[in-house]
Amino acid sequence: MLTYTTYSEAGGVGKTTIGAALLECHAGHGFDVLAIDMDQQNGSLTYLLDVDAPRDDSQADNIVRHLIDRPKGPLDDLILETEFGLDVLPSHNMLENLEDLLKRAQQMAEDLGEGGEFDPYDRLRQVLLESGVPQKYDVIVVDPPATAGPHLYNAVSATRSLVIPVEPTGKGMQSVLGLEELVDGLEDRLEAEIGVLSAVPNGVGRTADQDRYMTEIRNRGYPAPVAIRDRSSLFEGCWDRQCTPRYYIENHRDRKRDHEMETLEKIDQLATKIEEVGGL
Amino acid sequence: MKKGTGSDPFADIQDEDREETRETEDPTDERVDDEPDSEPEQTTETETPPTDGPSNAGDSGAENGSSTRDSIIGEPPQNGANDAGVPWVYVRDNVKQDREMVQFYLRDYVVDAEDEFVDAVSEELGTDVSKTDVREAAYEAAMYNVDEVVDRLRAWGFESVD
């Protein structure tokens, strides 16, 4: 089984779009794929994949209710099919208050003498373990928001591996350094080993820049099989039409453009590489 | 942080499917004739200290009659210092490799003692050992010393009902 979290410290580097494109590739390779959307923002995977989830109905069952041990039904029932060959466990507005809700749930568990069993950073993994959901999938990918916090901690604890889109700028590289510290802390906290399946330089301009950043990332010891060139037009189109990049090109472009096909090809290579490393 | 995959978050549920990979890798048992003096005493543990331990809880004790009680824990699946080949500690990439994570709930006084324990073990060995290694070794050692574990549990108040 392959599990990973797509994470970057900086917002707007195409994390969710690249994540969706990777998921679509895994599905295209014949794997059963589940995306778990932990991002409460409107620009989340749930929106991009255009599934009809009641994200603002606090009475409806949702992922947060499961995380705080107040589910209204089986986790299975929350999972929706998309038209891109993969399933999604959608985001919900309650994720905005996740930290607070987890604290309260932990307090309640402690009051009941069950405090030792409630780890607010390991809830997603626990919920998945108890649900039987992981047995149904070959690939599970969690998409957390681009900030450190309980969403990220739960995502990492439940997947233990990372795919990191990196903005190819000094600031972007800085965020990789920040991530290293964060992950070190998480490894200790979760007593789990965390691996980096791939860094993905995204939005790279000229070839010389691309090479420089690829080299820098690799020198830090991270695999970076491909760099994605600046494809804002394609990625914006995906958000506009609420679909994955391949779907956008196939259904919304009047003609296939070589450079965009090349980008899809690269993402497919990346997906294959990740599958190999993940042992699929 | 390392490249590649991290540990398996769902190891608990996948264990069942994976059992079969275990038995293939028995280290070749060639230590019958050459007897290095550093041989750990684990293999000579035939005086059966464990028999009085767990068996009185479960009354059946199915195959207890035979004199050589099977050891609770088998040989480690990797090369050790006395096997041919490079010992496990040198071939692994990191301390968590090949290890499943299990949760232990420990009382504070045990947690407080751990660092000193690790230091003491490291000092004895003359080399630094990680807490993870010491923990597993300690647990393994305890499996060869059921009596001592039983005594400790008795001291906590566990007693047989009859």
CSV table of C-alpha atoms in Angstrom, one decimal:
chain,number,residue,atom,x,y,z
A,1,MET,CA,0.0,0.0,0.0
A,2,LEU,CA,1.2,3.5,-0.8
A,3,THR,CA,0.3,6.3,1.5
A,4,TYR,CA,1.5,9.9,1.4
A,5,THR,CA,0.8,13.5,2.3
A,6,THR,CA,1.2,16.3,-0.2
A,7,TYR,CA,2.6,19.2,1.7
A,8,SER,CA,4.3,22.4,1.2
A,9,GLU,CA,4.8,25.2,3.6
A,10,ALA,CA,4.0,27.8,1.1
A,11,GLY,CA,0.5,28.2,-0.3
A,12,GLY,CA,-0.2,28.6,-4.0
A,13,VAL,CA,2.6,26.3,-5.3
A,14,GLY,CA,0.2,24.0,-7.0
A,15,LYS,CA,0.2,21.4,-4.2
A,16,THR,CA,-3.4,20.5,-4.6
A,17,THR,CA,-3.4,20.6,-8.4
A,18,ILE,CA,-0.3,18.4,-8.7
A,19,GLY,CA,-1.8,16.2,-6.0
A,20,ALA,CA,-4.9,15.7,-8.0
A,21,ALA,CA,-2.9,15.0,-11.2
A,22,LEU,CA,-0.8,12.4,-9.3
A,23,LEU,CA,-4.0,10.7,-7.9
A,24,GLU,CA,-5.4,10.6,-11.4
A,25,CYS,CA,-2.3,8.9,-12.7
A,26,HIS,CA,-2.3,6.3,-9.9
A,27,ALA,CA,-5.9,5.5,-10.7
A,28,GLY,CA,-5.0,5.4,-14.4
A,29,HIS,CA,-2.4,2.8,-13.5
A,30,GLY,CA,-5.1,0.6,-12.2
A,31,PHE,CA,-4.8,1.3,-8.5
A,32,ASP,CA,-7.7,2.0,-6.2
A,33,VAL,CA,-7.1,5.5,-5.0
A,34,LEU,CA,-8.5,7.5,-2.0
A,35,ALA,CA,-7.9,11.1,-1.5
A,36,ILE,CA,-8.5,12.5,2.0
A,37,ASP,CA,-9.1,16.3,2.0
A,38,MET,CA,-8.0,17.9,5.3
A,39,ASP,CA,-7.9,21.4,3.9
A,40,GLN,CA,-10.7,23.6,5.1
A,41,GLN,CA,-10.0,26.3,2.6
A,42,ASN,CA,-12.4,26.7,-0.3
A,43,GLY,CA,-9.6,26.0,-2.8
A,44,SER,CA,-9.4,22.5,-1.7
A,45,LEU,CA,-9.2,19.2,-3.4
A,46,THR,CA,-12.9,18.6,-2.7
A,47,TYR,CA,-13.7,21.7,-4.8
A,48,LEU,CA,-11.2,20.8,-7.5
A,49,LEU,CA,-12.6,17.3,-7.9
A,50,ASP,CA,-16.1,18.8,-8.0
A,51,VAL,CA,-17.8,16.5,-5.6
A,52,ASP,CA,-21.1,17.4,-3.9
A,53,ALA,CA,-20.2,17.4,-0.2
A,54,PRO,CA,-22.3,19.2,2.4
A,55,ARG,CA,-19.3,21.0,3.7
A,56,ASP,CA,-21.1,23.7,5.7
A,57,ASP,CA,-23.8,21.5,7.3
A,58,SER,CA,-22.5,20.9,10.8
A,59,GLN,CA,-25.2,18.4,11.5
A,60,ALA,CA,-24.1,16.2,8.7
A,61,ASP,CA,-21.5,13.5,9.4
A,62,ASN,CA,-18.0,14.5,8.3
A,63,ILE,CA,-14.4,13.7,8.8
A,64,VAL,CA,-14.0,15.9,11.8
A,65,ARG,CA,-16.8,14.2,13.7
A,66,HIS,CA,-14.8,10.9,13.3
A,67,LEU,CA,-11.6,12.6,14.4
A,68,ILE,CA,-13.1,13.8,17.6
A,69,ASP,CA,-14.8,10.4,18.2
A,70,ARG,CA,-18.4,11.7,17.6
A,71,PRO,CA,-19.2,10.0,14.3
A,72,LYS,CA,-22.8,9.8,13.0
A,73,GLY,CA,-22.2,6.8,10.8
A,74,PRO,CA,-19.5,4.6,9.2
A,75,LEU,CA,-16.5,6.4,7.7
A,76,ASP,CA,-17.2,4.5,4.5
A,77,ASP,CA,-20.4,6.5,4.0
A,78,LEU,CA,-18.5,9.8,3.7
A,79,ILE,CA,-16.4,8.6,0.8
A,80,LEU,CA,-17.5,9.9,-2.6
A,81,GLU,CA,-16.7,8.8,-6.1
A,82,THR,CA,-15.3,11.4,-8.5
A,83,GLU,CA,-15.5,11.2,-12.3
A,84,PHE,CA,-11.7,10.9,-12.4
A,85,GLY,CA,-11.4,7.3,-11.4
A,86,LEU,CA,-10.6,8.0,-7.7
A,87,ASP,CA,-12.5,8.4,-4.5
A,88,VAL,CA,-12.4,11.3,-2.1
A,89,LEU,CA,-13.1,11.7,1.6
A,90,PRO,CA,-14.2,15.4,1.4
A,91,SER,CA,-13.3,18.4,3.4
A,92,HIS,CA,-15.7,20.1,5.8
A,93,ASN,CA,-15.9,23.5,7.4
A,94,MET,CA,-15.6,22.0,10.8
A,95,LEU,CA,-11.9,21.5,9.9
A,96,GLU,CA,-11.4,25.2,10.6
A,97,ASN,CA,-11.9,24.5,14.3
A,98,LEU,CA,-10.0,21.2,14.3
A,99,GLU,CA,-7.4,22.2,16.9
A,100,ASP,CA,-10.0,23.4,19.3
A,101,LEU,CA,-12.3,20.4,18.8
A,102,LEU,CA,-9.4,17.9,19.2
A,103,LYS,CA,-8.4,19.6,22.5
A,104,ARG,CA,-11.9,19.3,23.8
A,105,ALA,CA,-12.2,15.7,22.7
A,106,GLN,CA,-9.0,14.9,24.4
A,107,GLN,CA,-10.1,16.6,27.6
A,108,MET,CA,-13.3,14.6,27.5
A,109,ALA,CA,-11.3,11.4,27.0
A,110,GLU,CA,-9.2,12.3,29.9
A,111,ASP,CA,-12.2,13.0,32.1
A,112,LEU,CA,-13.5,9.6,31.2
A,113,GLY,CA,-10.1,8.0,32.1
A,114,GLU,CA,-9.3,7.2,28.5
A,115,GLY,CA,-6.8,10.1,28.0
A,116,GLY,CA,-3.9,7.8,27.2
A,117,GLU,CA,-5.7,6.4,24.2
A,118,PHE,CA,-6.6,9.7,22.6
A,119,ASP,CA,-3.7,11.1,20.7
A,120,PRO,CA,-4.9,14.3,19.0
A,121,TYR,CA,-2.2,14.0,16.3
A,122,ASP,CA,-2.8,10.3,15.5
A,123,ARG,CA,-6.6,10.5,15.2
A,124,LEU,CA,-6.8,10.1,11.4
A,125,ARG,CA,-4.7,7.0,11.4
A,126,GLN,CA,-6.7,5.5,14.2
A,127,VAL,CA,-10.0,6.3,12.6
A,128,LEU,CA,-8.8,4.8,9.3
A,129,LEU,CA,-7.5,1.7,11.1
A,130,GLU,CA,-10.8,1.2,12.8
A,131,SER,CA,-12.9,1.8,9.7
A,132,GLY,CA,-11.5,-0.9,7.5
A,133,VAL,CA,-11.2,1.7,4.7
A,134,PRO,CA,-7.4,1.2,4.1
A,135,GLN,CA,-8.0,-2.4,3.1
A,136,LYS,CA,-10.1,-1.2,0.1
A,137,TYR,CA,-7.4,1.0,-1.4
A,138,ASP,CA,-3.9,0.7,-2.9
A,139,VAL,CA,-3.1,4.4,-2.6
A,140,ILE,CA,-4.2,6.8,0.1
A,141,VAL,CA,-3.2,10.4,-0.2
A,142,VAL,CA,-3.9,13.1,2.3
A,143,ASP,CA,-4.0,16.8,1.3
A,144,PRO,CA,-3.6,19.1,4.4
A,145,PRO,CA,-3.6,22.9,4.4
A,146,ALA,CA,-0.2,24.6,3.9
A,147,THR,CA,0.3,25.4,7.6
A,148,ALA,CA,1.7,23.4,10.4
A,149,GLY,CA,-1.0,22.3,12.8
A,150,PRO,CA,-3.2,19.3,13.7
A,151,HIS,CA,-4.3,18.8,10.1
A,152,LEU,CA,-0.8,18.3,9.0
A,153,TYR,CA,0.2,16.2,12.0
A,154,ASN,CA,-2.7,13.9,11.5
A,155,ALA,CA,-2.0,13.6,7.8
A,156,VAL,CA,1.6,12.8,8.3
A,157,SER,CA,0.9,10.4,11.1
A,158,ALA,CA,-1.6,8.6,8.9
A,159,THR,CA,0.7,8.4,5.9
A,160,ARG,CA,4.3,8.6,7.1
A,161,SER,CA,5.5,9.6,3.7
A,162,LEU,CA,5.6,13.0,1.9
A,163,VAL,CA,5.5,14.4,-1.5
A,164,ILE,CA,6.6,18.0,-1.4
A,165,PRO,CA,5.9,20.5,-4.2
A,166,VAL,CA,8.5,23.2,-3.9
A,167,GLU,CA,8.5,26.7,-5.3
A,168,PRO,CA,11.8,27.0,-7.1
A,169,THR,CA,12.8,30.2,-5.4
A,170,GLY,CA,15.0,31.0,-2.4
A,171,LYS,CA,11.9,31.2,-0.3
A,172,GLY,CA,10.7,27.9,-1.6
A,173,MET,CA,14.0,26.3,-0.7
A,174,GLN,CA,13.8,27.9,2.7
A,175,SER,CA,10.4,26.2,3.2
A,176,VAL,CA,12.1,22.8,2.6
A,177,LEU,CA,14.5,23.6,5.4
A,178,GLY,CA,11.6,24.5,7.6
A,179,LEU,CA,9.9,21.3,6.7
A,180,GLU,CA,13.0,19.3,7.8
A,181,GLU,CA,12.8,20.7,11.3
A,182,LEU,CA,9.1,20.1,11.4
A,183,VAL,CA,9.4,16.5,10.3
A,184,ASP,CA,12.2,15.8,12.8
A,185,GLY,CA,9.9,17.0,15.5
A,186,LEU,CA,7.1,15.0,14.2
A,187,GLU,CA,9.2,11.8,14.0
A,188,ASP,CA,10.0,12.1,17.7
A,189,ARG,CA,6.4,13.1,18.6
A,190,LEU,CA,4.8,10.3,16.6
A,191,GLU,CA,7.6,7.7,17.2
A,192,ALA,CA,7.3,7.0,13.5
A,193,GLU,CA,9.7,7.2,10.6
A,194,ILE,CA,8.8,9.8,8.0
A,195,GLY,CA,10.1,9.5,4.4
A,196,VAL,CA,10.1,11.8,1.5
A,197,LEU,CA,9.0,10.1,-1.7
A,198,SER,CA,9.7,13.1,-3.8
A,199,ALA,CA,10.2,16.8,-3.9
A,200,VAL,CA,8.5,18.4,-6.9
A,201,PRO,CA,9.9,21.7,-8.1
A,202,ASN,CA,6.9,23.4,-9.6
A,203,GLY,CA,6.6,26.5,-11.7
A,204,VAL,CA,10.1,26.3,-12.9
A,205,GLY,CA,11.0,28.8,-15.5
A,206,ARG,CA,14.1,28.5,-17.6
A,207,THR,CA,16.0,25.3,-18.0
A,208,ALA,CA,19.1,26.6,-16.2
A,209,ASP,CA,17.0,27.5,-13.2
A,210,GLN,CA,15.3,24.1,-13.3
A,211,ASP,CA,18.7,22.4,-13.3
A,212,ARG,CA,19.9,24.5,-10.4
A,213,TYR,CA,17.0,23.8,-8.2
A,214,MET,CA,16.9,20.1,-9.0
A,215,THR,CA,20.5,19.9,-8.1
A,216,GLU,CA,20.0,21.8,-4.9
A,217,ILE,CA,17.1,19.6,-3.9
A,218,ARG,CA,19.0,16.4,-4.7
A,219,ASN,CA,22.0,17.7,-2.9
A,220,ARG,CA,19.9,17.8,0.2
A,221,GLY,CA,19.2,14.2,-0.3
A,222,TYR,CA,15.7,14.3,-1.6
A,223,PRO,CA,14.5,12.4,-4.7
A,224,ALA,CA,13.3,14.9,-7.4
A,225,PRO,CA,12.6,12.8,-10.5
A,226,VAL,CA,10.9,15.6,-12.4
A,227,ALA,CA,10.5,19.4,-12.4
A,228,ILE,CA,7.2,20.9,-13.5
A,229,ARG,CA,7.5,24.0,-15.7
A,230,ASP,CA,5.3,27.0,-15.1
A,231,ARG,CA,1.9,25.9,-16.2
A,232,SER,CA,-0.3,28.5,-14.6
A,233,SER,CA,-2.7,28.6,-17.6
A,234,LEU,CA,-3.3,24.8,-17.4
A,235,PHE,CA,-3.6,24.8,-13.6
A,236,GLU,CA,-5.9,27.8,-13.5
A,237,GLY,CA,-8.0,26.1,-16.1
A,238,CYS,CA,-8.3,23.1,-13.8
A,239,TRP,CA,-9.7,25.3,-11.0
A,240,ASP,CA,-12.0,27.1,-13.4
A,241,ARG,CA,-13.5,23.9,-14.7
A,242,GLN,CA,-13.1,21.9,-11.4
A,243,CYS,CA,-11.2,19.0,-12.9
A,244,THR,CA,-7.8,17.4,-13.0
A,245,PRO,CA,-5.1,18.5,-15.5
A,246,ARG,CA,-5.5,15.5,-17.8
A,247,TYR,CA,-9.3,15.9,-17.8
A,248,TYR,CA,-9.0,19.6,-18.6
A,249,ILE,CA,-6.7,19.0,-21.6
A,250,GLU,CA,-8.8,16.2,-22.9
A,251,ASN,CA,-12.2,17.9,-22.4
A,252,HIS,CA,-11.7,21.6,-22.3
A,253,ARG,CA,-8.8,22.4,-24.6
A,254,ASP,CA,-9.6,22.8,-28.3
A,255,ARG,CA,-6.3,21.2,-29.2
A,256,LYS,CA,-3.5,19.4,-27.3
A,257,ARG,CA,-0.5,21.6,-26.7
A,258,ASP,CA,2.9,19.8,-26.8
A,259,HIS,CA,4.2,21.6,-23.7
A,260,GLU,CA,1.1,20.7,-21.7
A,261,MET,CA,1.2,17.1,-22.8
A,262,GLU,CA,4.8,17.0,-21.7
A,263,THR,CA,3.8,18.2,-18.3
A,264,LEU,CA,1.2,15.4,-18.0
A,265,GLU,CA,3.9,13.0,-19.1
A,266,LYS,CA,6.2,14.2,-16.4
A,267,ILE,CA,3.5,13.9,-13.7
A,268,ASP,CA,2.8,10.4,-14.9
A,269,GLN,CA,6.6,9.6,-14.6
A,270,LEU,CA,6.5,11.1,-11.2
A,271,ALA,CA,3.5,9.0,-10.2
A,272,THR,CA,5.2,5.8,-11.5
A,273,LYS,CA,8.4,6.6,-9.6
A,274,ILE,CA,6.4,7.2,-6.4
A,275,GLU,CA,4.6,3.9,-6.9
A,276,GLU,CA,7.9,2.1,-7.4
A,277,VAL,CA,9.4,3.7,-4.2
A,278,GLY,CA,6.2,2.9,-2.4
A,279,GLY,CA,6.4,-0.7,-3.3
A,280,LEU,CA,3.3,-1.0,-5.5
B,1,MET,CA,13.8,12.8,7.5
B,2,LYS,CA,14.9,10.3,4.9
B,3,LYS,CA,14.1,9.7,1.3
B,4,GLY,CA,11.8,7.0,0.3
B,5,THR,CA,8.8,5.7,2.3
B,6,GLY,CA,8.3,6.2,5.9
B,7,SER,CA,7.1,3.5,8.3
B,8,ASP,CA,3.8,1.8,7.4
B,9,PRO,CA,0.9,3.6,9.1
B,10,PHE,CA,-1.3,0.6,8.7
B,11,ALA,CA,1.1,-2.2,9.6
B,12,ASP,CA,-1.3,-3.6,12.1
B,13,ILE,CA,-3.8,-4.6,9.5
B,14,GLN,CA,-1.4,-5.7,6.9
B,15,ASP,CA,0.6,-8.1,9.2
B,16,GLU,CA,-1.8,-11.0,8.5
B,17,ASP,CA,-1.1,-10.8,4.8
B,18,ARG,CA,2.6,-10.8,5.2
B,19,GLU,CA,3.4,-13.6,7.6
B,20,GLU,CA,4.8,-15.8,5.0
B,21,THR,CA,7.9,-13.7,4.3
B,22,ARG,CA,9.2,-14.5,7.7
B,23,GLU,CA,10.5,-18.0,7.6
B,24,THR,CA,12.8,-17.7,4.6
B,25,GLU,CA,15.6,-15.9,6.2
B,26,ASP,CA,16.9,-18.1,8.9
B,27,PRO,CA,20.5,-17.4,9.6
B,28,THR,CA,22.6,-20.4,8.8
B,29,ASP,CA,23.2,-22.3,12.0
B,30,GLU,CA,26.9,-23.0,11.8
B,31,ARG,CA,28.0,-22.5,15.3
B,32,VAL,CA,27.8,-26.1,16.5
B,33,ASP,CA,31.5,-26.8,16.2
B,34,ASP,CA,33.2,-23.4,16.7
B,35,GLU,CA,32.3,-22.0,20.0
B,36,PRO,CA,33.1,-18.4,20.3
B,37,ASP,CA,33.4,-17.4,24.0
B,38,SER,CA,31.2,-14.4,23.4
B,39,GLU,CA,28.3,-16.7,22.7
B,40,PRO,CA,25.2,-15.3,24.4
B,41,GLU,CA,23.6,-17.6,26.8
B,42,GLN,CA,20.3,-17.5,25.1
B,43,THR,CA,20.7,-20.8,23.2
B,44,THR,CA,21.5,-22.7,26.4
B,45,GLU,CA,18.4,-21.7,28.1
B,46,THR,CA,17.1,-25.3,28.4
B,47,GLU,CA,16.8,-25.4,32.1
B,48,THR,CA,13.2,-24.2,31.5
B,49,PRO,CA,12.8,-21.3,33.9
B,50,PRO,CA,9.6,-20.2,32.1
B,51,THR,CA,7.5,-23.3,32.8
B,52,ASP,CA,6.0,-22.1,36.1
B,53,GLY,CA,5.3,-18.7,34.6
B,54,PRO,CA,2.5,-18.3,32.2
B,55,SER,CA,1.4,-21.9,32.1
B,56,ASN,CA,-0.5,-21.8,35.4
B,57,ALA,CA,-2.8,-19.1,34.0
B,58,GLY,CA,-4.0,-21.3,31.1
B,59,ASP,CA,-4.5,-24.7,32.6
B,60,SER,CA,-4.4,-26.8,29.4
B,61,GLY,CA,-0.7,-26.4,28.7
B,62,ALA,CA,-1.1,-28.6,25.6
B,63,GLU,CA,2.4,-29.8,24.7
B,64,ASN,CA,4.1,-29.2,28.1
B,65,GLY,CA,5.2,-32.8,28.5
B,66,SER,CA,8.2,-32.6,26.3
B,67,SER,CA,11.4,-31.6,28.2
B,68,THR,CA,12.6,-29.0,25.7
B,69,ARG,CA,10.0,-26.3,25.9
B,70,ASP,CA,10.0,-24.2,22.8
B,71,SER,CA,11.6,-20.9,23.4
B,72,ILE,CA,9.1,-18.0,23.6
B,73,ILE,CA,11.1,-16.0,21.0
B,74,GLY,CA,12.9,-17.4,18.0
B,75,GLU,CA,16.2,-16.4,16.5
B,76,PRO,CA,16.3,-12.9,15.0
B,77,PRO,CA,15.7,-12.9,11.3
B,78,GLN,CA,18.8,-10.9,10.5
B,79,ASN,CA,22.5,-11.7,10.8
B,80,GLY,CA,23.9,-11.3,14.3
B,81,ALA,CA,27.4,-10.8,15.4
B,82,ASN,CA,28.0,-14.5,15.4
B,83,ASP,CA,26.5,-15.4,12.1
B,84,ALA,CA,28.2,-15.3,8.8
B,85,GLY,CA,27.8,-11.9,7.2
B,86,VAL,CA,27.5,-8.4,8.4
B,87,PRO,CA,25.5,-8.0,11.6
B,88,TRP,CA,22.1,-6.4,11.3
B,89,VAL,CA,23.1,-3.3,13.2
B,90,TYR,CA,25.6,-2.5,10.4
B,91,VAL,CA,23.5,-3.2,7.4
B,92,ARG,CA,20.4,-1.4,8.4
B,93,ASP,CA,20.0,2.2,7.1
B,94,ASN,CA,18.4,3.6,10.3
B,95,VAL,CA,17.2,2.5,13.6
B,96,LYS,CA,13.6,2.1,12.6
B,97,GLN,CA,14.3,-0.1,9.6
B,98,ASP,CA,12.4,-3.4,9.7
B,99,ARG,CA,10.7,-2.5,12.9
B,100,GLU,CA,7.0,-2.1,13.5
B,101,MET,CA,5.9,0.6,15.9
B,102,VAL,CA,4.1,-0.6,18.9
B,103,GLN,CA,2.7,1.6,21.6
B,104,PHE,CA,3.9,1.1,25.2
B,105,TYR,CA,2.2,2.7,28.1
B,106,LEU,CA,4.7,3.3,30.8
B,107,ARG,CA,4.4,4.9,34.2
B,108,ASP,CA,6.5,8.0,34.8
B,109,TYR,CA,9.0,6.4,37.0
B,110,VAL,CA,9.9,4.0,34.2
B,111,VAL,CA,10.1,6.7,31.6
B,112,ASP,CA,12.3,8.7,34.0
B,113,ALA,CA,14.7,5.7,34.4
B,114,GLU,CA,15.0,5.1,30.7
B,115,ASP,CA,17.7,7.6,29.9
B,116,GLU,CA,19.9,6.3,32.7
B,117,PHE,CA,19.2,2.7,31.6
B,118,VAL,CA,20.3,3.6,28.0
B,119,ASP,CA,23.4,5.3,29.4
B,120,ALA,CA,24.3,2.3,31.5
B,121,VAL,CA,23.9,-0.1,28.6
B,122,SER,CA,25.9,2.2,26.3
B,123,GLU,CA,28.6,2.5,28.9
B,124,GLU,CA,28.8,-1.3,29.3
B,125,LEU,CA,29.0,-1.8,25.6
B,126,GLY,CA,31.5,1.1,25.1
B,127,THR,CA,29.4,2.5,22.3
B,128,ASP,CA,26.3,4.6,22.0
B,129,VAL,CA,23.0,2.7,21.6
B,130,SER,CA,19.7,4.2,20.7
B,131,LYS,CA,16.8,4.0,23.1
B,132,THR,CA,14.9,2.1,20.4
B,133,ASP,CA,17.6,-0.6,20.3
B,134,VAL,CA,17.9,-0.8,24.1
B,135,ARG,CA,14.1,-1.1,24.4
B,136,GLU,CA,13.9,-4.0,22.0
B,137,ALA,CA,16.9,-5.7,23.5
B,138,ALA,CA,15.4,-5.3,27.0
B,139,TYR,CA,12.1,-6.7,25.9
B,140,GLU,CA,13.8,-9.6,24.1
B,141,ALA,CA,16.0,-10.3,27.2
B,142,ALA,CA,12.8,-10.3,29.3
B,143,MET,CA,11.4,-13.1,27.1
B,144,TYR,CA,14.3,-15.2,28.2
B,145,ASN,CA,13.6,-14.4,31.8
B,146,VAL,CA,10.0,-15.1,32.3
B,147,ASP,CA,10.5,-15.8,36.0
B,148,GLU,CA,11.8,-12.3,36.6
B,149,VAL,CA,8.9,-10.8,34.8
B,150,VAL,CA,6.5,-12.9,36.8
B,151,ASP,CA,8.1,-11.8,40.0
B,152,ARG,CA,7.7,-8.2,39.1
B,153,LEU,CA,4.1,-8.6,38.2
B,154,ARG,CA,3.6,-10.4,41.5
B,155,ALA,CA,5.1,-7.5,43.3
B,156,TRP,CA,2.6,-5.3,41.6
B,157,GLY,CA,-0.1,-7.4,43.1
B,158,PHE,CA,-1.0,-9.9,40.4
B,159,GLU,CA,-1.7,-13.3,41.9
B,160,SER,CA,-3.3,-16.5,40.9
B,161,VAL,CA,-7.0,-16.8,41.9
B,162,ASP,CA,-6.7,-20.2,43.7
